[in-house]
CSV table of C-alpha atoms (C1' of nucleotides) in Angstrom, one decimal:
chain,number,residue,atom,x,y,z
A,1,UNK,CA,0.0,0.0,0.0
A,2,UNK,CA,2.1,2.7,1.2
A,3,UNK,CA,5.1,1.1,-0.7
A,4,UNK,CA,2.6,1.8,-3.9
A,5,UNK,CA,2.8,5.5,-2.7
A,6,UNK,CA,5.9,5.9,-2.2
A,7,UNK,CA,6.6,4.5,-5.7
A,8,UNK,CA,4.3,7.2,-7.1
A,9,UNK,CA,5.8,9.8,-5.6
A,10,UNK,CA,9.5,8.4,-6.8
A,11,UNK,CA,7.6,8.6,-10.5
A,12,UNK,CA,6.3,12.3,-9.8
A,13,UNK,CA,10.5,13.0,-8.6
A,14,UNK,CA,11.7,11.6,-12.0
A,15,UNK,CA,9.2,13.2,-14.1
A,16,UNK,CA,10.2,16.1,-12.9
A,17,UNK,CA,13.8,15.9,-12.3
A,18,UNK,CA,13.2,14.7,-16.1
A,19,UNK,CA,11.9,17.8,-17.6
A,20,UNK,CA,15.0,19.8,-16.0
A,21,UNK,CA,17.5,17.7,-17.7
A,22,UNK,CA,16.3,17.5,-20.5
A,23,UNK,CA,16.2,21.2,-20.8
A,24,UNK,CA,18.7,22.4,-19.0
A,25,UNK,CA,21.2,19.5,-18.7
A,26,UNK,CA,22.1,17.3,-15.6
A,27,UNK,CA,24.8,19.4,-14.3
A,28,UNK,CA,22.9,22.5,-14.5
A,29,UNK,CA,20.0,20.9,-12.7
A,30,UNK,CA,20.5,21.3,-8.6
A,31,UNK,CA,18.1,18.8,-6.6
A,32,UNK,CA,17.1,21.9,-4.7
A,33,UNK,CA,15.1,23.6,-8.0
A,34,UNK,CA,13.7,19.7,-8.3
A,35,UNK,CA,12.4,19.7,-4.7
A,36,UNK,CA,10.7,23.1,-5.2
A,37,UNK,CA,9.2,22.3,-8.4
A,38,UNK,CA,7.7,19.6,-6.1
A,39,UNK,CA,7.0,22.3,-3.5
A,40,UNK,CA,9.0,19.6,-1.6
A,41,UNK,CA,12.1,20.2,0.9
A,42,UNK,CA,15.6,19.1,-0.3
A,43,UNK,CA,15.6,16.6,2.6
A,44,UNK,CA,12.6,14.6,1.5
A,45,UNK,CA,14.0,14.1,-1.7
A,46,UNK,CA,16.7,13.2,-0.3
A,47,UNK,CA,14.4,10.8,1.6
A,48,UNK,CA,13.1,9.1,-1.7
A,49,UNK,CA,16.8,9.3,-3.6
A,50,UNK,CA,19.6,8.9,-1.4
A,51,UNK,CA,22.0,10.9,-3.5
A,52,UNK,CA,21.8,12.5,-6.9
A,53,UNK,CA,23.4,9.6,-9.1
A,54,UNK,CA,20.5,7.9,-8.3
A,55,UNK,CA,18.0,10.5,-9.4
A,56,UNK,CA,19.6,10.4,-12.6
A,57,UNK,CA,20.4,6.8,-12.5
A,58,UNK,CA,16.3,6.4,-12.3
A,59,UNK,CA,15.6,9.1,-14.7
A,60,UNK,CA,18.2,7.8,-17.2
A,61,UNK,CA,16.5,4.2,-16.9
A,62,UNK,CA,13.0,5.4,-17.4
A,63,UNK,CA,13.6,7.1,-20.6
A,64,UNK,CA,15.8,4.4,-21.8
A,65,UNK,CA,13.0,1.7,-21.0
A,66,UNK,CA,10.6,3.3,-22.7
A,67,UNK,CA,12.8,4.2,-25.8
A,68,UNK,CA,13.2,0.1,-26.0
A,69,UNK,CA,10.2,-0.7,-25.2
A,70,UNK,CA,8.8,1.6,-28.1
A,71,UNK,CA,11.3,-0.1,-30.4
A,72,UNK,CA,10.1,-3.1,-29.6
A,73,UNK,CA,6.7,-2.5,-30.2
A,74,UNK,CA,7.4,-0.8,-33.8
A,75,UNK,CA,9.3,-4.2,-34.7
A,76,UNK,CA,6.5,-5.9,-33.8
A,77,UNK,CA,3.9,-4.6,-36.3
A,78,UNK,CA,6.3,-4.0,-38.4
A,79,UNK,CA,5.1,-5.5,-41.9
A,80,UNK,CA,8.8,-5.7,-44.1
A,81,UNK,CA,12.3,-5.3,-42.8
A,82,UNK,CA,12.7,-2.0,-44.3
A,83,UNK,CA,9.6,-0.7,-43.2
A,84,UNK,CA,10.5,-2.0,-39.4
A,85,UNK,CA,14.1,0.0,-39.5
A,86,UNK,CA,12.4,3.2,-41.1
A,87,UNK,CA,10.2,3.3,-37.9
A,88,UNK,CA,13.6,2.4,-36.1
A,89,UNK,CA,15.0,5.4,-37.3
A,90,UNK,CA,12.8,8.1,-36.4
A,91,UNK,CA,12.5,6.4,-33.2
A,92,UNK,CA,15.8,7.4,-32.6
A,93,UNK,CA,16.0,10.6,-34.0
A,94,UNK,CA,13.1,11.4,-32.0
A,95,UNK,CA,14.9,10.4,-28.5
A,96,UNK,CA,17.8,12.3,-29.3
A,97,UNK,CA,16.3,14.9,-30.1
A,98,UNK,CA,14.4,15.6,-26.8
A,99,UNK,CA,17.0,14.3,-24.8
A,100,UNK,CA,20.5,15.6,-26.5
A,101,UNK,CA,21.0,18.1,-23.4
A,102,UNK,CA,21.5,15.1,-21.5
A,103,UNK,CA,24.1,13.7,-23.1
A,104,UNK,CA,23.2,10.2,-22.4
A,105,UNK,CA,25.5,7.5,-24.0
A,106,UNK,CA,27.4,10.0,-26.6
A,107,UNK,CA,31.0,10.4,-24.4
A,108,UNK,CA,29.6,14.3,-24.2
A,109,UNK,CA,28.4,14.4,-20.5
A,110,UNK,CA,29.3,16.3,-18.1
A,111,UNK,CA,31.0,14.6,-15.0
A,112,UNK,CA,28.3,12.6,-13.5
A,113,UNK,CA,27.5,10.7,-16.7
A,114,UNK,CA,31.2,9.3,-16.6
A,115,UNK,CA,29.4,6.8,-13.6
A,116,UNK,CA,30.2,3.5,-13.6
A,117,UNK,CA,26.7,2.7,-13.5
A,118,UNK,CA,25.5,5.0,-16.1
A,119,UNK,CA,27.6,3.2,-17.9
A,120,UNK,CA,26.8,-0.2,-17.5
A,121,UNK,CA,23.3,1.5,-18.2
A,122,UNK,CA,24.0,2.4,-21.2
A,123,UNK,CA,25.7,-1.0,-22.4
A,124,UNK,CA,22.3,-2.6,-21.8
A,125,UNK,CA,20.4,-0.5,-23.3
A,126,UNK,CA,22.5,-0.9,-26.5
A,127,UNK,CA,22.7,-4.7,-25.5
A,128,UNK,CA,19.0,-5.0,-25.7
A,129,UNK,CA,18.7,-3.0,-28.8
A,130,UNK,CA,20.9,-5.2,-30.7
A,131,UNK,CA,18.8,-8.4,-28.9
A,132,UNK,CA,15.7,-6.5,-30.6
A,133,UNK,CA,17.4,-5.9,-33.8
A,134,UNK,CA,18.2,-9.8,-34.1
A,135,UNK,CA,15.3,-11.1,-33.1
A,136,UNK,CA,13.5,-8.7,-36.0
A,137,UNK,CA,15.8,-9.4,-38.4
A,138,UNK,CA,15.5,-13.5,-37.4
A,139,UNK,CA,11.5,-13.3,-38.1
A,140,UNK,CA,12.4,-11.1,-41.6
A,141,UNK,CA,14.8,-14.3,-42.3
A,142,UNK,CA,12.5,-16.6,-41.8
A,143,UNK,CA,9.7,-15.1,-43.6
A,144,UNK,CA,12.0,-15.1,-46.5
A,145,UNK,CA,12.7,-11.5,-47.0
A,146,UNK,CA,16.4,-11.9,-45.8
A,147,UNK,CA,19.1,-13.9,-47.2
A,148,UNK,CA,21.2,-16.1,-44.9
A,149,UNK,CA,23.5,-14.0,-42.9
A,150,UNK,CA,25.2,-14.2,-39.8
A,151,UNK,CA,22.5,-12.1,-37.5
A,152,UNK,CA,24.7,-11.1,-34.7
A,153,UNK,CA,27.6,-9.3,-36.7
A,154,UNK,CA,25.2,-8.0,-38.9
A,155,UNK,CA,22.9,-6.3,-36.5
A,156,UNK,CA,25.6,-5.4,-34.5
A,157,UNK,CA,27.2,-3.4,-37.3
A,158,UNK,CA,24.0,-2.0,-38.3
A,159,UNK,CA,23.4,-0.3,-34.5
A,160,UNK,CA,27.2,0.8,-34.7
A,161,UNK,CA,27.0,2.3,-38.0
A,162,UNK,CA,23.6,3.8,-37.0
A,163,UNK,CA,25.1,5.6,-33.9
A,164,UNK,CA,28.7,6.2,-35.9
A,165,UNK,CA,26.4,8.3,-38.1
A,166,UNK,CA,24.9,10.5,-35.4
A,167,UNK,CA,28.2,11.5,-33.4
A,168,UNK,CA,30.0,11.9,-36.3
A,169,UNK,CA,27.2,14.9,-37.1
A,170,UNK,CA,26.8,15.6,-34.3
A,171,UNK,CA,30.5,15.7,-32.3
A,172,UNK,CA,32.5,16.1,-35.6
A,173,UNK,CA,30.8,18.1,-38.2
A,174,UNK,CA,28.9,21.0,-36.8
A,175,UNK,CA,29.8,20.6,-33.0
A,176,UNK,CA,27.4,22.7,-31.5
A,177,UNK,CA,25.5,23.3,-27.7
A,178,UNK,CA,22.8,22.5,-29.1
A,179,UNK,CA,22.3,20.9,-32.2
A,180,UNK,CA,19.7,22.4,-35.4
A,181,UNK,CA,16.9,21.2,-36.9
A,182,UNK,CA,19.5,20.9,-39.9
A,183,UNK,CA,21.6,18.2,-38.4
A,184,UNK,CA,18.8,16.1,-37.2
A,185,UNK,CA,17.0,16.0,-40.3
A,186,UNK,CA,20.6,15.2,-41.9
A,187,UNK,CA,21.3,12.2,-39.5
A,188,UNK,CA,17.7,11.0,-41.0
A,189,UNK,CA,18.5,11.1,-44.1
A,190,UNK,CA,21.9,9.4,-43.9
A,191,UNK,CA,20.3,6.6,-42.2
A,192,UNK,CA,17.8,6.2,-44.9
A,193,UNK,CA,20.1,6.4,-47.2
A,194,UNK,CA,22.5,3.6,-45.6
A,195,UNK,CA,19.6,1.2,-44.8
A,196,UNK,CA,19.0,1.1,-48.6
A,197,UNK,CA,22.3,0.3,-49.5
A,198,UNK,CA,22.0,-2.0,-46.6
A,199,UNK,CA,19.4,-3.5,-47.5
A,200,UNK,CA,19.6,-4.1,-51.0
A,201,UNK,CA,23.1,-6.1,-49.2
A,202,UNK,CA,21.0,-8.4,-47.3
A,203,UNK,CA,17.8,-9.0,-48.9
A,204,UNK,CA,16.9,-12.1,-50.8
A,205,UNK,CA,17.2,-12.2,-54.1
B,1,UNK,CA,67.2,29.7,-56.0
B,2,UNK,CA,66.7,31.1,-52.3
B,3,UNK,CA,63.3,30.0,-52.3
B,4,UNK,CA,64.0,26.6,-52.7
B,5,UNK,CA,66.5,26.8,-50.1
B,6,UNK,CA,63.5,28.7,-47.5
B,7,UNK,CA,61.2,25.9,-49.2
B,8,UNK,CA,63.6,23.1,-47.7
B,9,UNK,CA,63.9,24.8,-44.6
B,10,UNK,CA,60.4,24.8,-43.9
B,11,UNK,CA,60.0,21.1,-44.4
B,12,UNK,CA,62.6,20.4,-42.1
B,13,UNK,CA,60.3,22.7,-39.8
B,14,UNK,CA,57.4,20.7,-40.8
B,15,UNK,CA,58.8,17.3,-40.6
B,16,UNK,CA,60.2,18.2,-36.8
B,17,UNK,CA,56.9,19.9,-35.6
B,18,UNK,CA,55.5,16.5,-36.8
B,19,UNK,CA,57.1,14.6,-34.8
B,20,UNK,CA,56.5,16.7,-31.6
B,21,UNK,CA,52.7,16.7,-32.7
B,22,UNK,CA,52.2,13.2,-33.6
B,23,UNK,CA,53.8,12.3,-29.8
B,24,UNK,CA,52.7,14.4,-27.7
B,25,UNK,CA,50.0,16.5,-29.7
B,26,UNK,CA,49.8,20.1,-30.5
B,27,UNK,CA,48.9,22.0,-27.2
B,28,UNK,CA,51.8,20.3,-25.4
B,29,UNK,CA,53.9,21.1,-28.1
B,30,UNK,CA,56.0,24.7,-27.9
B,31,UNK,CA,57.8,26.5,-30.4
B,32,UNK,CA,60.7,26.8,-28.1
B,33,UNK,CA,60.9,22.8,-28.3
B,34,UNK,CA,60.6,22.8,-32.0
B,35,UNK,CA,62.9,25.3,-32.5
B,36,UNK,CA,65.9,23.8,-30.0
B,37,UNK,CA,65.1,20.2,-31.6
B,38,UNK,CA,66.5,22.2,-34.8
B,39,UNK,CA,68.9,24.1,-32.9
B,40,UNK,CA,67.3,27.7,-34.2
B,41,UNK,CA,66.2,30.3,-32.1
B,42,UNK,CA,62.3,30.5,-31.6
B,43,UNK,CA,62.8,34.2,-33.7
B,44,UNK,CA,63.9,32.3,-37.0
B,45,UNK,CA,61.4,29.7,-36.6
B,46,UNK,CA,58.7,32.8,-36.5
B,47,UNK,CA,61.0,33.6,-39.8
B,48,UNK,CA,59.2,30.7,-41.7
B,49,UNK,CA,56.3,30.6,-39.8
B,50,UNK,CA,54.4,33.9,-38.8
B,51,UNK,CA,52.5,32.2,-36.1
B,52,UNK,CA,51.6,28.4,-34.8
B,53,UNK,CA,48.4,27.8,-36.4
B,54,UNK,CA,50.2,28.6,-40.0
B,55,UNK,CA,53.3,25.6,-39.0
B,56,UNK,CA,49.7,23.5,-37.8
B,57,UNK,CA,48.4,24.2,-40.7
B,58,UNK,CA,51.3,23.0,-42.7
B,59,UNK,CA,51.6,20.3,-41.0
B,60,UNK,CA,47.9,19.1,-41.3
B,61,UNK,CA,48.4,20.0,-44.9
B,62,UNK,CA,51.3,18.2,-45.6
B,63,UNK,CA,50.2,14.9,-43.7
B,64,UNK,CA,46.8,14.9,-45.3
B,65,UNK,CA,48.2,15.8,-48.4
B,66,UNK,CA,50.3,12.2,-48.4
B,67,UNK,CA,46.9,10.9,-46.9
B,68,UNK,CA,45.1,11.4,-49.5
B,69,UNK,CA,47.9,10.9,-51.7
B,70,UNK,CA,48.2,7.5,-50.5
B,71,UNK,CA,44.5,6.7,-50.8
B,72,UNK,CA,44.6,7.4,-54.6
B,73,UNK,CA,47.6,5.3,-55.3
B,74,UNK,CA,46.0,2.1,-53.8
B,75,UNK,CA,42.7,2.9,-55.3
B,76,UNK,CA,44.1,3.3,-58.7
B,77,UNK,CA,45.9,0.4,-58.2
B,78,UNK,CA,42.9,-1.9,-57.4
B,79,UNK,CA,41.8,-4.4,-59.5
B,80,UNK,CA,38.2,-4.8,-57.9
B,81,UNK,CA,36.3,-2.6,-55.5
B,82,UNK,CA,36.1,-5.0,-52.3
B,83,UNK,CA,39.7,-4.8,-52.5
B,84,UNK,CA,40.4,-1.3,-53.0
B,85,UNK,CA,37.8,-0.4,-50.3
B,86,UNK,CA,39.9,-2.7,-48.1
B,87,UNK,CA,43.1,-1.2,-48.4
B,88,UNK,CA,41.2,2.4,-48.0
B,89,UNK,CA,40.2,1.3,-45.0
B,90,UNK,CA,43.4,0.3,-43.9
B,91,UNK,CA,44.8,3.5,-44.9
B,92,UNK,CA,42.2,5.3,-42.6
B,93,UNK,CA,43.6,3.0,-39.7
B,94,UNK,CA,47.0,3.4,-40.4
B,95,UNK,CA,46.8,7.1,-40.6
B,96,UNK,CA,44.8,6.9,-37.6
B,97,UNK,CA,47.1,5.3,-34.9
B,98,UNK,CA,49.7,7.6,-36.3
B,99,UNK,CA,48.1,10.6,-36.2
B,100,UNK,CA,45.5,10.6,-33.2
B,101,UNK,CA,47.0,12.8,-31.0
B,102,UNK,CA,46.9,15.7,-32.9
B,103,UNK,CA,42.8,15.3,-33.0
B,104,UNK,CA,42.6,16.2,-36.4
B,105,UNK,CA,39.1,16.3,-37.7
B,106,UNK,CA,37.8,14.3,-34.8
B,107,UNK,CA,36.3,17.2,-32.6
B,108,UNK,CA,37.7,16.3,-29.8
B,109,UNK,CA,41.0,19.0,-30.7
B,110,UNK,CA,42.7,21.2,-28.2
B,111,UNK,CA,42.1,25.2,-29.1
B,112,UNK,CA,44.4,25.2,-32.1
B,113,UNK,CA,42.0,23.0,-33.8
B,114,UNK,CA,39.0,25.5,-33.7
B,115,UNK,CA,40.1,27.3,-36.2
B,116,UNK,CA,38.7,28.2,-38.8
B,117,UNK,CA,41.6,27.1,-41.5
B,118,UNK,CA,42.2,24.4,-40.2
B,119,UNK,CA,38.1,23.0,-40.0
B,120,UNK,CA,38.2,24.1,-44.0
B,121,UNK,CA,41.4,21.9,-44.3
B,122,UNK,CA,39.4,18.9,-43.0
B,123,UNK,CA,36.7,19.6,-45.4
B,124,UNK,CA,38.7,20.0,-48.5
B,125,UNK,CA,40.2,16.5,-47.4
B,126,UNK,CA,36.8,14.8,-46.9
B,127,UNK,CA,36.0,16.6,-50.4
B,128,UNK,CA,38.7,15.2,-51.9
B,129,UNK,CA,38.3,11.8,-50.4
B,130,UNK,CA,34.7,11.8,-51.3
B,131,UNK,CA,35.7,12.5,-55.1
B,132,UNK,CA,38.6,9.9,-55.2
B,133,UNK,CA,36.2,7.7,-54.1
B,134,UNK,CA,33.2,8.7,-56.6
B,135,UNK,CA,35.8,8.2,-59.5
B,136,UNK,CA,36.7,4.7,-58.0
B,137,UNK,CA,33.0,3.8,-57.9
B,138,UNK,CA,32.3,4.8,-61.7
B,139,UNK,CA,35.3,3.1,-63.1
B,140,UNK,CA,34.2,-0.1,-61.0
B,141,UNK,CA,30.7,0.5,-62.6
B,142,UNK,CA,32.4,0.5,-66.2
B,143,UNK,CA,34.2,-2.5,-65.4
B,144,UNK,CA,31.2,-4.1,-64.7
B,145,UNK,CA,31.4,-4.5,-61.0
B,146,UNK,CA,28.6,-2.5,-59.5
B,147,UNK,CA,24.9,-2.5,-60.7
B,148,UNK,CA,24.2,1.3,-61.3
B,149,UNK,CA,23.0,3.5,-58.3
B,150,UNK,CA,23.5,6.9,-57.3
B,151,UNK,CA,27.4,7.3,-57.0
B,152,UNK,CA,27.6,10.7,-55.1
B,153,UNK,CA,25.0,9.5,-52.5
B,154,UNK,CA,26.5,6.1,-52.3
B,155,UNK,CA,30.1,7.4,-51.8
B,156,UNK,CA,29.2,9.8,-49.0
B,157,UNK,CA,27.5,7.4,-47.2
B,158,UNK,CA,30.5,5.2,-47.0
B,159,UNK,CA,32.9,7.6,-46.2
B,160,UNK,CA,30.2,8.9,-43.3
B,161,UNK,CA,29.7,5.6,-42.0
B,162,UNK,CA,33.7,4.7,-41.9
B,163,UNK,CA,34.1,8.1,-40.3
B,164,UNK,CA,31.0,7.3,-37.9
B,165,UNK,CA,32.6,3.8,-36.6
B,166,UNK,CA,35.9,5.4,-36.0
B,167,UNK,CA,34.3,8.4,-34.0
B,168,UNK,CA,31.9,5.8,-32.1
B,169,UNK,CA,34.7,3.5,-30.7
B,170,UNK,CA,37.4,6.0,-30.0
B,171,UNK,CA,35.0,9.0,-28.7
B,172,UNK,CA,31.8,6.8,-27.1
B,173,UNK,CA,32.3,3.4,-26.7
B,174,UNK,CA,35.8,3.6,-24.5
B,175,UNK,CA,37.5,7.0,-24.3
B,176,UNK,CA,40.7,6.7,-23.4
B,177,UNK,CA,43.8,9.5,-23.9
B,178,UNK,CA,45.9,6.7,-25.3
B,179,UNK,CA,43.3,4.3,-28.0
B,180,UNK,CA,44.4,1.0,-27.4
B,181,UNK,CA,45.4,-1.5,-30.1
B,182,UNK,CA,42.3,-3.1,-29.7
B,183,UNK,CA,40.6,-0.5,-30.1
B,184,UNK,CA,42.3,-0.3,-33.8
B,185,UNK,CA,41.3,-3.7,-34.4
B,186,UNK,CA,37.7,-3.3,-33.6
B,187,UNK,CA,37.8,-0.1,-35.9
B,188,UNK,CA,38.5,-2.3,-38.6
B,189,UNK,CA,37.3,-5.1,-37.7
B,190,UNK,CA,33.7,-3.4,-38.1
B,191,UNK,CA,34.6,-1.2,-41.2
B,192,UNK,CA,35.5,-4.7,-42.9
B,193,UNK,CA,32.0,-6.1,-41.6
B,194,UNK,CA,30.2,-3.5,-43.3
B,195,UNK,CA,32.2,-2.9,-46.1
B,196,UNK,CA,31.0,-6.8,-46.5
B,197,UNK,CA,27.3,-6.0,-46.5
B,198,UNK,CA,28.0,-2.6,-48.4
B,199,UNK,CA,29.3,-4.1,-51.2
B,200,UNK,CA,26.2,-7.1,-51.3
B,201,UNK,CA,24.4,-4.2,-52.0
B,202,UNK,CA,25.7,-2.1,-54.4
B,203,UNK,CA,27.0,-5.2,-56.9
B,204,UNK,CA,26.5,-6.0,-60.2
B,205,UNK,CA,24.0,-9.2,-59.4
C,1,DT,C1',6.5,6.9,7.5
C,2,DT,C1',7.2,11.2,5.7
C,3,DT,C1',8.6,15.9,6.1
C,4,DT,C1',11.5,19.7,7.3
C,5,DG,C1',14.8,23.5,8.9
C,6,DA,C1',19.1,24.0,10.0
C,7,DC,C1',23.2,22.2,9.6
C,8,DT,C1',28.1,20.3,7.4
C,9,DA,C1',31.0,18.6,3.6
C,10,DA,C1',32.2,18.6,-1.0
C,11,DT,C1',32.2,20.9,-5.6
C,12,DT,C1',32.3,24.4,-8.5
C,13,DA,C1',32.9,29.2,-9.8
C,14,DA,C1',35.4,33.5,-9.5
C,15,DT,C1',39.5,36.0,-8.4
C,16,DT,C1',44.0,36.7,-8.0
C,17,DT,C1',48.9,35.5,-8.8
C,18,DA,C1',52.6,33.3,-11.0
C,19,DA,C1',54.5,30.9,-14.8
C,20,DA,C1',54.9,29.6,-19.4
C,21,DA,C1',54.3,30.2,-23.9
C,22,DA,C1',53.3,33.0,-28.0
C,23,DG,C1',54.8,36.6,-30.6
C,24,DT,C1',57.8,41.1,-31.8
C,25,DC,C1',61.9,43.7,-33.1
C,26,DA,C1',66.2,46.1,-33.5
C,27,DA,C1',70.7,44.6,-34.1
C,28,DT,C1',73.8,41.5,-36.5
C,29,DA,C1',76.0,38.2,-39.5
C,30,DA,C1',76.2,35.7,-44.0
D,1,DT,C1',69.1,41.1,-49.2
D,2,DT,C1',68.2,36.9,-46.5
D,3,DA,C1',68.6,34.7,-42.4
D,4,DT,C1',69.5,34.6,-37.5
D,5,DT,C1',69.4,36.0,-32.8
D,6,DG,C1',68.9,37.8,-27.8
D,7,DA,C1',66.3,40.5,-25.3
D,8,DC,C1',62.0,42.0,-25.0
D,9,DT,C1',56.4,42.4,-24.6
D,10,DT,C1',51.9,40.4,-24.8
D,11,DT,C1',48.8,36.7,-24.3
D,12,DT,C1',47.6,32.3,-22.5
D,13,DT,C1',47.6,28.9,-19.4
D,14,DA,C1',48.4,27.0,-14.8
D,15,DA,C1',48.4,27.2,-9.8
D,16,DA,C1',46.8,29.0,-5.6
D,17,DT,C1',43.4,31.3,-3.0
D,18,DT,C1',39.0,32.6,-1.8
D,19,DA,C1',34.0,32.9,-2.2
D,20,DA,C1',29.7,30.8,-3.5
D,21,DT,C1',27.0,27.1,-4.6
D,22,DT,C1',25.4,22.7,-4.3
D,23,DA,C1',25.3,18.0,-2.5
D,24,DG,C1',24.3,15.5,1.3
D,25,DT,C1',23.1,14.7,6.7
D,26,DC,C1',20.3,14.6,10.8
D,27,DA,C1',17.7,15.5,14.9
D,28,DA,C1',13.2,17.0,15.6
D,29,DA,C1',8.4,17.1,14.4
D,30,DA,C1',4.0,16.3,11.8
DNA sequence: TTTTGACTAATTAATTTAAAAAGTCAATAA
DNA sequence: TTATTGACTTTTTAAATTAATTAGTCAAAA
């Protein structure tokens, strides 16, 4: 019961602590503007998050959960392979746009993201991505739209090259605090673009 | 006459900033040191060079100048594409473990690197890598190698997607001062892996 | 069990100071 | 005239100090 209320009120922390980071960045986020947008005391947040690694440990996991989770469910209906790694895409483009300022998992962040745990976070994350990626392009195999290929090396290069692509806009190209419209819609398009050459690679013929 | 003698001189310069750059990169690299490694005063160094970021500048010019150099010998070389692209990619890696301390082009330089010249330097190169690469493609096309497709599209994605899994294993996946050897391996490792895929996709079927 | 004000400890930011490096120039030698 | 240099100034960076902010604690109370 009370457990149940306390976990609510951990979600109302997050959401909150959340929308800070996301616009202003972790490190320019103190857990006392949190608290008050909470009308809360620093103390009983300190109460629900003993420190604020934690906070963004939680926060960080939430987002990332439900960025899988909406992979997932794209995969799921998706029709074609192509079609399923289209919606894959934007999916992605979508998270990092709303959640650049945190810097989550692009060797940007400021000091807290260099956390072990963040870390590790972020290696399963990517771990499950690549699970969802295999077990997609598995079905697409077996409903005959894919040659035979060696799944594991070839969704894992597909997930590096996708992410390759975005720093290398991002951090290389036109590093800037915070990135344009431009650069985004750029990233799509050179992940289109390499999925069809990709494609046309691993498709049956 | 003179000229060539000030022209000599200033490779000597060149080839001994190199070596201070190369080792211990650019912001821990001082005049002073360059100059006493040539036994010259600092003032006739600022003879051949009005400032640092002009000897940078030739020395980023003259090692991407062989760089790219190097690329069009092997590619002219080639008898097929697969292996042309595979000794471009080991080009990239060589020049990489050589020259990773000086950051060049990887957006993680020291203040020099900001500079305007020398981010126009880095895009000439791409520029140039990029059309190397195009004229590869259509003589591989006339040869009868690759099905037709879109070269200048095709070629950029390549050399963004070799770029992007260099940039995603040195600058994300393990940042480290010093890259490890493993590190190199991975890097090509993966650029072999897709080049693999790539090149299912783009052949003449 | 949850909340808080009033606290301390640790980090970060700002300021000053010292050191190092960049860059200049008149004099000098080839 | 071209190249070189020692002795100089200016600019940047590094180190040290101080001030301010923020993270984190805890006894008391709702």
């Amino acid at each position: 019961m009370t457990e149940q209320i306390t976990d609510h009120k951990k979600e109302q922390i997050i959401a909150t602590a959340l929308k800070r980071f996301a616009h202003f960045g972790i490190a320019k986020t103190t857990m006392n503007e949190i608290a008050d947008d909470l009308s809360l005391s620093k103390a009983s947040l300190y109460y629900y998050f003993p420190d604020k690694t934690s906070l963004i440990l939680a926060v960080g996991h939430h987002i990332l959960f439900d960025f899988v989770k909406q992979q997932e469910a794209t995969l799921n209906k998706a029709l074609n392979f192509k079609a399923g790694m289209q919606n894959l895409i934007d999916i992605r483009i979508e998270f990092g746009k709303k959640y650049f300022m945190m810097h989550i998992g692009d060797g940007q962040g400021d000091s807290y993201f260099h956390d072990q745990q963040l870390h590790h976070l972020m290696e399963d994350v990517r771990q499950q991505e690549q699970l969802l990626l295999m077990a997609f392009m598995k079905k697409m195999q077996q409903q005959g739209e894919l040659k035979a290929l060696d799944i594991v090396a070839t969704s894992q290069i597909f997930t590096d090259v996708l992410t390759g692509i975005w720093v290398f806009e991002i951090h290389v190209l036109h590093k800037t605090l915070i990135p344009s419209d431009d650069q985004f819609n750029n990233i799509r398009t050179k992940c289109l673009n390499m999925l069809n050459i990709f494609y046309d690679g691993i498709k049956r013929v």
